[in-house]
Short mmCIF file of C-alpha atoms in Angstrom, two decimals:
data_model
loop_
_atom_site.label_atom_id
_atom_site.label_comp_id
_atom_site.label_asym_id
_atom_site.label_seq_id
_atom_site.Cartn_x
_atom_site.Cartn_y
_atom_site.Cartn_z
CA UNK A 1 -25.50 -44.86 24.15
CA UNK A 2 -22.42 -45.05 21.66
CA UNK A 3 -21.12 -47.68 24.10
CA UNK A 4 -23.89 -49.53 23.85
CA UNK A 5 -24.57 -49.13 20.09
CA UNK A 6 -21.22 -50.46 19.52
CA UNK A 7 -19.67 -52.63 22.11
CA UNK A 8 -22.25 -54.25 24.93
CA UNK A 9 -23.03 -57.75 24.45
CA UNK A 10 -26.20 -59.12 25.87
CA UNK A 11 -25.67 -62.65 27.83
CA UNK A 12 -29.38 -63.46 27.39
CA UNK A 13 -29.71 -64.83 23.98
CA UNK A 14 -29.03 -68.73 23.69
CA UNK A 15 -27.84 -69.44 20.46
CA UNK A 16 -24.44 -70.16 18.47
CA UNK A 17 -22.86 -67.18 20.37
CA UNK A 18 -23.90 -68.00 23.68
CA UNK A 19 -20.92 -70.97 23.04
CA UNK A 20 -18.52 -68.06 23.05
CA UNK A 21 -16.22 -68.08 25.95
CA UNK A 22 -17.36 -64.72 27.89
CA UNK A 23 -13.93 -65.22 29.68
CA UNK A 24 -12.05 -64.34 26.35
CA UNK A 25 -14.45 -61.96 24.92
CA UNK A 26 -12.53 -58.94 25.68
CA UNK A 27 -9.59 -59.64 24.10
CA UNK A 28 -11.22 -61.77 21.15
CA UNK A 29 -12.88 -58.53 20.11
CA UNK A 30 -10.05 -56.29 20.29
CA UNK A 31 -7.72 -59.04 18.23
CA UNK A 32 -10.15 -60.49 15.76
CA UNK A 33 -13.96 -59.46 15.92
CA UNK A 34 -13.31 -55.58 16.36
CA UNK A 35 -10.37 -55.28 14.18
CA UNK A 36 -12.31 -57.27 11.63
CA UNK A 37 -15.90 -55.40 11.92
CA UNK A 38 -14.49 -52.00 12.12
CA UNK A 39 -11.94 -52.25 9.01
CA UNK A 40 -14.67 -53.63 6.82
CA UNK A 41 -17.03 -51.11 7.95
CA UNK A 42 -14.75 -48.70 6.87
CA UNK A 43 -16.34 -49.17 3.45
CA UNK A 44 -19.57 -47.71 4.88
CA UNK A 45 -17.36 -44.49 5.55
CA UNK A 46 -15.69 -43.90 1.75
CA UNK A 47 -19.57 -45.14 0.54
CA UNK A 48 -20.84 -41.92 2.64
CA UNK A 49 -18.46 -39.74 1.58
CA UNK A 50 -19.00 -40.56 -2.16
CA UNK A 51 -22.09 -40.08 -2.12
CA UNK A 52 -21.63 -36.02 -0.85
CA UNK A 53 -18.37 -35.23 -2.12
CA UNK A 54 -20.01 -34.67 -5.72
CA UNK A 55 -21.84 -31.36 -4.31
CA UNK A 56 -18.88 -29.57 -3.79
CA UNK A 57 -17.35 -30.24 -7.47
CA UNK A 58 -21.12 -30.54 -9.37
CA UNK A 59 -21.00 -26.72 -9.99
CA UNK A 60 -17.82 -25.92 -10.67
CA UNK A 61 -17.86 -28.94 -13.39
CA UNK A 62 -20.75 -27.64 -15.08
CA UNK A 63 -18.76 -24.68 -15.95
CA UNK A 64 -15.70 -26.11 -16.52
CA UNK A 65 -16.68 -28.46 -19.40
CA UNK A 66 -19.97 -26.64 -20.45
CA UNK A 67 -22.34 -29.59 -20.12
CA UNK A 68 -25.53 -29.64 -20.73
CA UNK A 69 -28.39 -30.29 -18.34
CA UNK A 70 -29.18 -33.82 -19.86
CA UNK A 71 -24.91 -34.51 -20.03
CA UNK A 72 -24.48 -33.41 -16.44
CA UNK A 73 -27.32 -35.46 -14.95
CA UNK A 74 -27.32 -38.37 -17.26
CA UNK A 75 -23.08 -38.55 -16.80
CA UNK A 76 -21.66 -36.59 -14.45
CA UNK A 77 -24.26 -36.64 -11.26
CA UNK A 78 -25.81 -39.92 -11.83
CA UNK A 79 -22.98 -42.31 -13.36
CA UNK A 80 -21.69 -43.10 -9.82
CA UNK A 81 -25.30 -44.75 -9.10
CA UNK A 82 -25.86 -46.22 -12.36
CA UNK A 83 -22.17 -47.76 -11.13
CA UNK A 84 -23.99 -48.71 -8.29
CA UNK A 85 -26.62 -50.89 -9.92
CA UNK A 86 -24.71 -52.95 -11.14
CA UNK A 87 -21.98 -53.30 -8.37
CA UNK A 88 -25.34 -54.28 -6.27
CA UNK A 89 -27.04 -56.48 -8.83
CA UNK A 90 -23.88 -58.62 -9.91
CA UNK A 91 -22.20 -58.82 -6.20
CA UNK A 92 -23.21 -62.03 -4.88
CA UNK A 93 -20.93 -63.72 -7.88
CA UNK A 94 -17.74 -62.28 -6.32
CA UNK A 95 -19.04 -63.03 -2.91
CA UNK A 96 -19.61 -66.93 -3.91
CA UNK A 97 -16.82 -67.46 -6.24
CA UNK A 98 -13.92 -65.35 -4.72
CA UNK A 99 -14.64 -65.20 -1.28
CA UNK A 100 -15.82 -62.74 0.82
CA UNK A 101 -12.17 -61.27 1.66
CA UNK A 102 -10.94 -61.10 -1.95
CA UNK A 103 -14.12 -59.19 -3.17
CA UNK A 104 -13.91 -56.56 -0.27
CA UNK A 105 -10.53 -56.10 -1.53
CA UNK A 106 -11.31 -55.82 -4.91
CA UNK A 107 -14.02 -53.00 -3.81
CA UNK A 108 -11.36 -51.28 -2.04
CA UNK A 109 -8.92 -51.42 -5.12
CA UNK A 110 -11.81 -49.86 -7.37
CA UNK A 111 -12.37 -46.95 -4.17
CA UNK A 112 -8.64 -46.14 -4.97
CA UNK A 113 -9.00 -46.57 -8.73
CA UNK A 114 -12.31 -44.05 -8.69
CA UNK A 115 -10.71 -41.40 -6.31
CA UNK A 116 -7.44 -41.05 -8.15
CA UNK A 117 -8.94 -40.91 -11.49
CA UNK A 118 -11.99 -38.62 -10.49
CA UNK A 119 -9.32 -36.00 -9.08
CA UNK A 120 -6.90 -36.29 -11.92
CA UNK A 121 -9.68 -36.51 -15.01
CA UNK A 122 -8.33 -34.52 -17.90
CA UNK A 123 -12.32 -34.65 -19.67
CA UNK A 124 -15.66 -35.14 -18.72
CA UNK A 125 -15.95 -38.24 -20.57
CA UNK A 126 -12.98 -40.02 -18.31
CA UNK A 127 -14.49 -38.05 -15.53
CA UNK A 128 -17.30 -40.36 -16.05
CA UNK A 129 -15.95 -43.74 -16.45
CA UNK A 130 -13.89 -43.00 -12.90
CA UNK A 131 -17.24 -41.80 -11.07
CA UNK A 132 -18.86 -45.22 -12.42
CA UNK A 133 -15.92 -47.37 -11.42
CA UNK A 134 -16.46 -46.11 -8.06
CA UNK A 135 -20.34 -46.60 -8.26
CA UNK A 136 -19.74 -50.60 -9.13
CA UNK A 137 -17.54 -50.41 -5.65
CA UNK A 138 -20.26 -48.48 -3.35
CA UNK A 139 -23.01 -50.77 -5.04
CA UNK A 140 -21.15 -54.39 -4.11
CA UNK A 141 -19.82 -53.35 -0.81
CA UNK A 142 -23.50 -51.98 0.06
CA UNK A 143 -24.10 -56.35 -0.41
CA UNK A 144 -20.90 -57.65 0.31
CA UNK A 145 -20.65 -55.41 3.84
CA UNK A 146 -23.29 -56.75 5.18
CA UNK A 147 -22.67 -60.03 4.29
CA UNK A 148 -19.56 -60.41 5.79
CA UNK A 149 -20.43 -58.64 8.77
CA UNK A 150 -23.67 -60.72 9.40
CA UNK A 151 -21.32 -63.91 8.97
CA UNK A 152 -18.16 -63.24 11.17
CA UNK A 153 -20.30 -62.17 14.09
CA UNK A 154 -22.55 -63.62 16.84
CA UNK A 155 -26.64 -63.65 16.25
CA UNK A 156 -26.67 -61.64 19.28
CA UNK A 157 -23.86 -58.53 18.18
CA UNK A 158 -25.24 -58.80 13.88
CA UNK A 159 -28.21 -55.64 14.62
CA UNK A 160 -25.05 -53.88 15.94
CA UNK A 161 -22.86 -54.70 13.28
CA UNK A 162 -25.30 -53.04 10.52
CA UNK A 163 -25.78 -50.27 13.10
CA UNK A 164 -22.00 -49.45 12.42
CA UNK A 165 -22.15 -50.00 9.33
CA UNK A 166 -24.80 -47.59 9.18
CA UNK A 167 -23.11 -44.99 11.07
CA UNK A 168 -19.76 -45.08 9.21
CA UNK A 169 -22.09 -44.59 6.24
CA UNK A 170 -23.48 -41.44 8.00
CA UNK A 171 -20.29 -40.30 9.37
CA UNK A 172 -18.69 -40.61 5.70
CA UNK A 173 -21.17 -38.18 4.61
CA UNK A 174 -20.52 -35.40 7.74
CA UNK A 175 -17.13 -35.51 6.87
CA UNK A 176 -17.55 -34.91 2.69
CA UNK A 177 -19.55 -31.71 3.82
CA UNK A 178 -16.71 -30.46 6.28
CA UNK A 179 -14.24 -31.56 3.48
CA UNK A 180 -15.70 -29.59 0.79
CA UNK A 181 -16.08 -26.64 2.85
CA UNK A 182 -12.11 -26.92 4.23
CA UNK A 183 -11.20 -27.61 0.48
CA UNK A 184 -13.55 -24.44 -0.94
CA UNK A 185 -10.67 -22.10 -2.62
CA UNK A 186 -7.62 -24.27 -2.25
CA UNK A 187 -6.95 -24.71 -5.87
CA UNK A 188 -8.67 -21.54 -7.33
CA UNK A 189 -10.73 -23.20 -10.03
CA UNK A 190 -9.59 -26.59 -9.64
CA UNK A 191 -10.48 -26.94 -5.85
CA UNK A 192 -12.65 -29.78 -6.86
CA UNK A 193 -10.02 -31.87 -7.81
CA UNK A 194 -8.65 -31.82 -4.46
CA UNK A 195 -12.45 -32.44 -2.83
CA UNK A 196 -12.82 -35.35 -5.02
CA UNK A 197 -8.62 -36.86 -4.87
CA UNK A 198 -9.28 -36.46 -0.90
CA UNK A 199 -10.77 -39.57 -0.84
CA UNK A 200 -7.96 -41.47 -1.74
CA UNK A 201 -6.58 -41.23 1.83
CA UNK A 202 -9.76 -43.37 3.81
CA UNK A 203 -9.90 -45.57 0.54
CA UNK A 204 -6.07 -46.83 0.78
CA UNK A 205 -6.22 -46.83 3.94
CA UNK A 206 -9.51 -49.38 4.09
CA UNK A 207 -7.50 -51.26 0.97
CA UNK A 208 -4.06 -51.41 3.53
CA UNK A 209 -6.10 -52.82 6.58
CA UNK A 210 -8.95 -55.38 4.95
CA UNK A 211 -6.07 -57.58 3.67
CA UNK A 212 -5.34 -58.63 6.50
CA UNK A 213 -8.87 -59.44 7.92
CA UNK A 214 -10.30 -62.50 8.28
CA UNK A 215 -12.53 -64.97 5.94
CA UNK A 216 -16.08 -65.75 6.36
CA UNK A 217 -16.10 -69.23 8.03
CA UNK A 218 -19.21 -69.59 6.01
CA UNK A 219 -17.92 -69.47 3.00
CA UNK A 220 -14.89 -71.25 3.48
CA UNK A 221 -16.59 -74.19 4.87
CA UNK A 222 -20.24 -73.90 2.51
CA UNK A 223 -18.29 -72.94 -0.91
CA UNK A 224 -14.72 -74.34 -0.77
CA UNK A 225 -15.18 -77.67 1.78
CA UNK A 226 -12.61 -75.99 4.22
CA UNK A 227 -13.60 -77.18 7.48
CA UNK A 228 -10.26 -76.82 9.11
CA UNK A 229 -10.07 -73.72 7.45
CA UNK A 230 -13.36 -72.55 9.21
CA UNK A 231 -13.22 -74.30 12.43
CA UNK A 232 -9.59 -72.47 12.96
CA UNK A 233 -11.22 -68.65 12.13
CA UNK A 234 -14.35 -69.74 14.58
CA UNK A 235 -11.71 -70.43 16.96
CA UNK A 236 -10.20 -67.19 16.36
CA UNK A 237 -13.81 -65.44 16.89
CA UNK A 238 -13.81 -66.77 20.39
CA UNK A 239 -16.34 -69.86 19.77
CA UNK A 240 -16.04 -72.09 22.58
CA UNK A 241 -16.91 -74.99 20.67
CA UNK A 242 -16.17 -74.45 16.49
CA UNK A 243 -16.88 -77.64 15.12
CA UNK A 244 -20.50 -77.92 16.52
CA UNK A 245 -20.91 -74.31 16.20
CA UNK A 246 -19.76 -74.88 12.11
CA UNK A 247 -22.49 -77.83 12.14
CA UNK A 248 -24.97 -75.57 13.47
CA UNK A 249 -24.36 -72.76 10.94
CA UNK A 250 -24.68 -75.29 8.28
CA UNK A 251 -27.92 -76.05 9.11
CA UNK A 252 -29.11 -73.06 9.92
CA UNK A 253 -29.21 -72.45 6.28
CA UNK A 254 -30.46 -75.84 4.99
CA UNK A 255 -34.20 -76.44 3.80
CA UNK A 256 -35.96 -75.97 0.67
CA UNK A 257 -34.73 -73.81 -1.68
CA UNK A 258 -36.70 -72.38 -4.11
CA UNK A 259 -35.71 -69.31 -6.56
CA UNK A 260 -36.52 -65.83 -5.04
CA UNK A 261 -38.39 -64.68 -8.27
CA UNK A 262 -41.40 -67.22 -7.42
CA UNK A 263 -44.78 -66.69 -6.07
CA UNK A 264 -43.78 -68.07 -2.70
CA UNK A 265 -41.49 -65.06 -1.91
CA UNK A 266 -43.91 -62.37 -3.96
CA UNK A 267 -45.31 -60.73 -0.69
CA UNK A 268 -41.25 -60.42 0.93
CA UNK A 269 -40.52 -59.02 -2.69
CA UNK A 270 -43.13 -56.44 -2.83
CA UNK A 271 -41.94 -55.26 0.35
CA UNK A 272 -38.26 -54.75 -0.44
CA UNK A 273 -39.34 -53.32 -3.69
CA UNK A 274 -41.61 -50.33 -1.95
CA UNK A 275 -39.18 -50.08 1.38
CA UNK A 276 -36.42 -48.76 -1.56
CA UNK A 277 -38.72 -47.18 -4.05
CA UNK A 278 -39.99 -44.74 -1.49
CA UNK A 279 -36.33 -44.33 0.09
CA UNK A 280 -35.53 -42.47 -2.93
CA UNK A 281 -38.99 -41.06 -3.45
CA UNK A 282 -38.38 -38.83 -0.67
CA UNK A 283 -35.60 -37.01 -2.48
CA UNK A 284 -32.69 -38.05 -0.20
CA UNK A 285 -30.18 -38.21 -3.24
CA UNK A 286 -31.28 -35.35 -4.54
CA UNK A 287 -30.66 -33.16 -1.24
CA UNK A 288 -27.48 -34.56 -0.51
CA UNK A 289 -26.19 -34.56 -4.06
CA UNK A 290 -27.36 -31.06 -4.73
CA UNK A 291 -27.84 -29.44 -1.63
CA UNK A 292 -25.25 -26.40 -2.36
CA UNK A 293 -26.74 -25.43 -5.55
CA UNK A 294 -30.14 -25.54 -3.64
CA UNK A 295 -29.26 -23.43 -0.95
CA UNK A 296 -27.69 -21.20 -3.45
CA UNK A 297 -31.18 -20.79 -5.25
CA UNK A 298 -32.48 -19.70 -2.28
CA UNK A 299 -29.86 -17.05 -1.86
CA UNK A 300 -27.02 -18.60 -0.05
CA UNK A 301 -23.60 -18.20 -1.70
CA UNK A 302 -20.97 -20.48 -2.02
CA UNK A 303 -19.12 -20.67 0.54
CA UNK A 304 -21.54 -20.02 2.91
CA UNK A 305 -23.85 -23.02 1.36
CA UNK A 306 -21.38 -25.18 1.63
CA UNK A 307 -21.06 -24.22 5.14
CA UNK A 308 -25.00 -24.93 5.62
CA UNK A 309 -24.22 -28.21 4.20
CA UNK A 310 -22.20 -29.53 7.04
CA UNK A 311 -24.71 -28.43 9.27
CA UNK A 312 -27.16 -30.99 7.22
CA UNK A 313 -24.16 -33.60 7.75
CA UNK A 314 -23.94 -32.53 11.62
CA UNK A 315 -27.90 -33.47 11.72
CA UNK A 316 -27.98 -36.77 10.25
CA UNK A 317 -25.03 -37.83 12.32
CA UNK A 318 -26.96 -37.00 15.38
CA UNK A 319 -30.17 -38.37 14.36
CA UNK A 320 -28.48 -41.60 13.52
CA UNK A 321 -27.70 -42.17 16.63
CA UNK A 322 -30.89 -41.64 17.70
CA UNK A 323 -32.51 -44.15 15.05
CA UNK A 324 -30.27 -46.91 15.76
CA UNK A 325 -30.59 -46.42 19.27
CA UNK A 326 -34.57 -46.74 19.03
CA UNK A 327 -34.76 -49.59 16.59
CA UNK A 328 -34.78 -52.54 18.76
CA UNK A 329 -36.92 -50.34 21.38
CA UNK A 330 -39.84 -48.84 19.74
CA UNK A 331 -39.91 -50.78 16.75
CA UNK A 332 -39.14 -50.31 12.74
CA UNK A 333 -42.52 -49.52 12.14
CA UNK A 334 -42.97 -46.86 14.52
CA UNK A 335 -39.83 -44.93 13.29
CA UNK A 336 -40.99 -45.57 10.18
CA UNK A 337 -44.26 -43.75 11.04
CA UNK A 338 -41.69 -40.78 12.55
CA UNK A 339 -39.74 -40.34 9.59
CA UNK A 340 -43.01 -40.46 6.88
CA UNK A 341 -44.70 -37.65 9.47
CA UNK A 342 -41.26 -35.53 9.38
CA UNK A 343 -41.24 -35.75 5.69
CA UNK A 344 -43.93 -34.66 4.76
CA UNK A 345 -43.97 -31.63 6.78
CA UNK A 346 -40.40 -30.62 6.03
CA UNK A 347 -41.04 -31.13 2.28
CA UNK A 348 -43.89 -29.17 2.25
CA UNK A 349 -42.37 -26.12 4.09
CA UNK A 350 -39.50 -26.38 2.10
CA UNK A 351 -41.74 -26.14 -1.53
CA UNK A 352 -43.93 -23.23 0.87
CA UNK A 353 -39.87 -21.73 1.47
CA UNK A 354 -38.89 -21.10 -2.22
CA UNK A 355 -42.64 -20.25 -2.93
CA UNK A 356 -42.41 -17.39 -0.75
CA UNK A 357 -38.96 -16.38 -0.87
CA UNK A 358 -38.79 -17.14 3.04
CA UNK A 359 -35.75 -16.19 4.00
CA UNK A 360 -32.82 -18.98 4.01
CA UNK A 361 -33.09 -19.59 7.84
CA UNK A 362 -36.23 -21.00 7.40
CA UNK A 363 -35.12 -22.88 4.86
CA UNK A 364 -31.90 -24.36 5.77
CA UNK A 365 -34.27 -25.12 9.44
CA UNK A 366 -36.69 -27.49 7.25
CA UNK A 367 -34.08 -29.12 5.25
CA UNK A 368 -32.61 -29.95 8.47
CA UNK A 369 -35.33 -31.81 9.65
CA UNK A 370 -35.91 -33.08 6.52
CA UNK A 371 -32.50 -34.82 7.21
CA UNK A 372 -33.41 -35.93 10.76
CA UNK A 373 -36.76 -37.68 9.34
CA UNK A 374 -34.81 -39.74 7.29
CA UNK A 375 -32.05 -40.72 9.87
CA UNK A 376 -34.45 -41.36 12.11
CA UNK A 377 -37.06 -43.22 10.01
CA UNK A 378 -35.81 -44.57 6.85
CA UNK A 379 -32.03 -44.73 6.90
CA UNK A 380 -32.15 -46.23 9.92
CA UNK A 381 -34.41 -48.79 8.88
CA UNK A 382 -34.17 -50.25 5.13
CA UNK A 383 -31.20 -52.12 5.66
CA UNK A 384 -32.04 -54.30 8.66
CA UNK A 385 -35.58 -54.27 7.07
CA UNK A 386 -34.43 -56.07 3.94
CA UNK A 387 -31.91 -58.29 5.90
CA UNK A 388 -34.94 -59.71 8.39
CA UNK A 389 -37.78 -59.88 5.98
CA UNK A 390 -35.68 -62.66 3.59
CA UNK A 391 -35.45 -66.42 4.14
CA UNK A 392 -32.17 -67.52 5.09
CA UNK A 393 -32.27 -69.79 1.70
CA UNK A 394 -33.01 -65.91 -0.59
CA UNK A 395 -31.41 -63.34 1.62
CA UNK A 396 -28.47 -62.67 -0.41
CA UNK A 397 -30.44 -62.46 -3.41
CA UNK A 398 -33.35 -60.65 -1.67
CA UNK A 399 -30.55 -58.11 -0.31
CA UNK A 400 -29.35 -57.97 -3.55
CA UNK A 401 -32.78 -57.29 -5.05
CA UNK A 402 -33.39 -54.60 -2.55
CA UNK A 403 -29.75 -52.79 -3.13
CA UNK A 404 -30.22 -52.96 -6.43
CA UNK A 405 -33.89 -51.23 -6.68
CA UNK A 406 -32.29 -48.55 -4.32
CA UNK A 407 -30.04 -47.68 -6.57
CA UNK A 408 -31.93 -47.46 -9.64
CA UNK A 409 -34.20 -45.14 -8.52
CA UNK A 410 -31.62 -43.18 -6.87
CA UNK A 411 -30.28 -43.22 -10.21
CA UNK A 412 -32.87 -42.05 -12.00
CA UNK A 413 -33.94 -39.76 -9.82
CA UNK A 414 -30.04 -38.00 -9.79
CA UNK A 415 -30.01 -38.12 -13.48
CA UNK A 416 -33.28 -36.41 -14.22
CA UNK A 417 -32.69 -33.27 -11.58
CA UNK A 418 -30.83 -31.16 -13.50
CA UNK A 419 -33.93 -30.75 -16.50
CA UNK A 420 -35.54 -29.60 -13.19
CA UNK A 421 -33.06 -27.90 -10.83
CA UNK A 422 -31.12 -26.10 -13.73
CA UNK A 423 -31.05 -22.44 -13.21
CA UNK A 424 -30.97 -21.67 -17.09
CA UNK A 425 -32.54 -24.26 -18.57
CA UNK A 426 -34.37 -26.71 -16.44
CA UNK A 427 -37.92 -26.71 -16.29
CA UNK A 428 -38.18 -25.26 -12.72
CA UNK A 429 -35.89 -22.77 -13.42
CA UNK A 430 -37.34 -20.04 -11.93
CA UNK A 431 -38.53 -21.69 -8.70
CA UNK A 432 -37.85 -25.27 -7.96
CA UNK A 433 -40.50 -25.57 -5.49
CA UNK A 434 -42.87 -27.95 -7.27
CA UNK A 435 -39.68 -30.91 -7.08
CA UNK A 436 -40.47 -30.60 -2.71
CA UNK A 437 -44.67 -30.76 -3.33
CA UNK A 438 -43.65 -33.91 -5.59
CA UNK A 439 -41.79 -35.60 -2.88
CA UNK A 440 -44.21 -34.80 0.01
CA UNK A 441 -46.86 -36.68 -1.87
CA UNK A 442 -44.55 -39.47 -2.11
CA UNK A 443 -44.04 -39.48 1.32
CA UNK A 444 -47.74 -39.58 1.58
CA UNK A 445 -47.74 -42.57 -0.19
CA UNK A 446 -45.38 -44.16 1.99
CA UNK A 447 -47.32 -43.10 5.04
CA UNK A 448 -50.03 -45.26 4.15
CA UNK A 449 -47.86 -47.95 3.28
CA UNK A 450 -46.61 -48.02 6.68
CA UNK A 451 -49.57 -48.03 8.62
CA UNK A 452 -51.79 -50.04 6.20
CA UNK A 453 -49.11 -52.87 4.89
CA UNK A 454 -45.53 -52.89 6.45
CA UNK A 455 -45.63 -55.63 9.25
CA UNK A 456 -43.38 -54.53 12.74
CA UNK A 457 -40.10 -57.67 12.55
CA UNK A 458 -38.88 -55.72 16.30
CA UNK A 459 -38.55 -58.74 18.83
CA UNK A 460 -39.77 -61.43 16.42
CA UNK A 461 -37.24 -64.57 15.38
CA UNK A 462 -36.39 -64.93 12.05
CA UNK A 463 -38.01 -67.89 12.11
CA UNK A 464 -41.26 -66.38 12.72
CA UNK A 465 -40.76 -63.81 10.17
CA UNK A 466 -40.29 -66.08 7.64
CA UNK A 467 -43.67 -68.17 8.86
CA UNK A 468 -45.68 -65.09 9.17
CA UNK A 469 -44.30 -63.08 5.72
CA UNK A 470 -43.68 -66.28 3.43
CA UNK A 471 -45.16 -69.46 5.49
#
């Protein structure tokens, strides 16, 4: 299946790729295509990691520079995302003006910048401003990767290309958990310093290889009137035929352009708007950001929570796999369906867990499958979701309309836990359990979205998409 995910090709499609010479492919990919894909990918991987590596250090801040509940989520826990918002909203300006190249590097300058400066912060206020640094970086590359990827690559090999984006982003997260847990101790107090500094190494090392990848032909011949320029990179791509393949990329994004804030695109908008509003809702963030202080409240120490946390890591690799396998099989809808049924049970047994005082088997078993209902339903499905259900005149903007409401309510959401989740002054304090009941009806909500609105895009043209969603 990992072959498959991340390698096959399939000869049946007739389109601008089916001009590639199949004789070259082989060594195309490993030269150009692969090298390209994978490095820029790579910004999936420190994305993932961000996003976790903040458990391991969010206690041991709290009680290192006394913060309140309202300072720790409002700065500490949530300024990486507020970071994000704008990174997402503001990307596409980079992407036209610099380039494509030039604004992944930039993104992987700011990883650098935000991992250094996190590690070595000498206040909470400087803390800060490094954490949102990095947020700007995770919110344009979750644009600009996809971009890039969707315009170096062959219509036939782009649901693959978010796939690995995808899974970098997943792996990236497995390997915070094991990080934090390796890194528990080393340090004495200041062990999260080294958790946080630890991403330096995958973030130079992304900065080191995306210099040297290449441009988006797009770009270079649709922004700067480079047609050599292009027609030499399509060459280098392994298109049989570049100049008729640039001519046909050209016009594959011609027609009538209209802004994406009009009524012709409200239905489209509605639907990126709900597809990230209820990502959130389920309390994704708030798991992963916080998941060793919850497993703590339920009795877990430490070390030992931290340990449960990889196992949470361990699951959502797995069951990212799985998603991305099933996506083009049984449909976004379906898995849609999955995930909304999984979350709502594993919410509610989760709120019925700390109700109880079940013991932290139990617990950890739900949160688990929590996990796997949104790697198999969600996570799996909101990007390529918001990349298909966009004209090819709005997609950028719709993708960066979509990114962006992501990561305001993930946000919001991040900054508002600890006046719940606080163990001495938040307003669950004693048991936290009403914050799972909350998210299970969410999920409710988004049940009924799914089987009452969200329309299936699996096997259908973009084309058709944009005739049956915007006509």
């Amino acid at each position: 299946m990992f072959t498959h995910l991340f390698f096959a090709y399939d000869p049946n499609y007739c389109d601008i790729a089916s001009q590639i010479n199949k004789n070259t492919r082989p060594s195309l990919m490993k030269n150009h295509l692969l090298f390209s894909s994978l490095t820029v990918a790579m910004a999936g991987f420190i994305f993932g990691f961000d996003t976790v590596v903040i458990s391991g250090a969010n206690l041991p801040i709290k009680e290192l520079w006394q913060t309140s509940p309202l300072f720790h989520g409002t700065f500490i826990m949530s300024m990486a995302l507020w970071g994000t918002v704008v990174g997402a909203l503001f990307a596409s300006y980079p992407l036209d003006s610099l380039g494509r190249k030039k604004t992944l590097i930039w993104i992987g300058i700011f990883f650098v910048i935000s991992a250094l400066g996190t590690a070595l912060a000498p206040d909470k206020f400087t803390f800060s401003l490094m954490r949102f640094i990095g947020g700007i970086a995770i919110g344009a590359s979750s644009v600009a990767v996809p971009t890039y990827l969707t315009e170096i690559s062959p219509t036939e090999y782009r649901g693959r290309m978010v796939a690995r984006y995808q899974f970098m982003i997943v792996f990236g997260i497995f390997i915070a958990f094991f990080s934090n847990y390796a890194l528990k101790g080393v340090g004495g107090a200041q062990d999260w310093r080294w958790m946080l500094g630890m991403q330096a190494v995958p973030s130079a090392i992304y900065l080191i290889l995306v210099m040297t990848v290449l441009e988006s032909p797009r770009w270079l011949y649709m922004r700067k009137g480079d047609k050599t320029g292009a027609i030499d990179i399509l060459g280098k791509l392994g298109v049989a035929n570049p100049t008729q393949s640039l001519e046909a990329l050209v016009t594959e994004g011609s027609g009538e352009s209209k802004p994406l804030f009009s009524k012709k695109y409200s239905k489209v908008i509605s639907m990126a708007f709900l597809i990230a509003f209820f990502n959130q809702a389920s309390g994704i963030n708030f798991v992963l950001y916080y998941a060793p202080e919850i497993l703590e409240r339920a009795g877990i120490g430490a070390k030992e929570s931290l340990m449960s946390s990889i196992s949470i890591g361990a699951v959502n690799l797995i069951f990212t796999f799985l998603g991305v396998y099933l996506i083009d099989r049984i449909g976004r809808k379906t898995l849609m369906i999955y995930g909304s049924v999984g979350y709502i049970l594993s919410l509610s047994m989760v709120a019925y867990a700390f109700y109880t005082g079940a013991e932290p088997v139990f617990l950890i078993a739900f949160i688990c499958l929590f996990i796997a209902s949104h790697a198999i339903g969600q996570g799996a499905v909101i990007w390529v979701f918001l990349s298909e259900i966009f004209p090819t005149q709005v997609r950028a903007a719709g993708n960066a309309f979509g990114s962006g409401t992501h990561w305001v309510f993930a946000a919001m959401i991040t900054l508002i836990t600890p006046l719940f989740l606080d163990k001495d002054h938040g307003i669950f304090k004693e048991n936290p359990w009403p914050i799972f009941v909350f998210f299970a009806a969410c999920m409710l909500g988004q049940l009924m979205w799914v089987l009452l609105y969200m329309p299936e895009t699996k096997g259908k043209a973009l084309e058709q998409l944009e005739s049956e969603l915007v006509g």
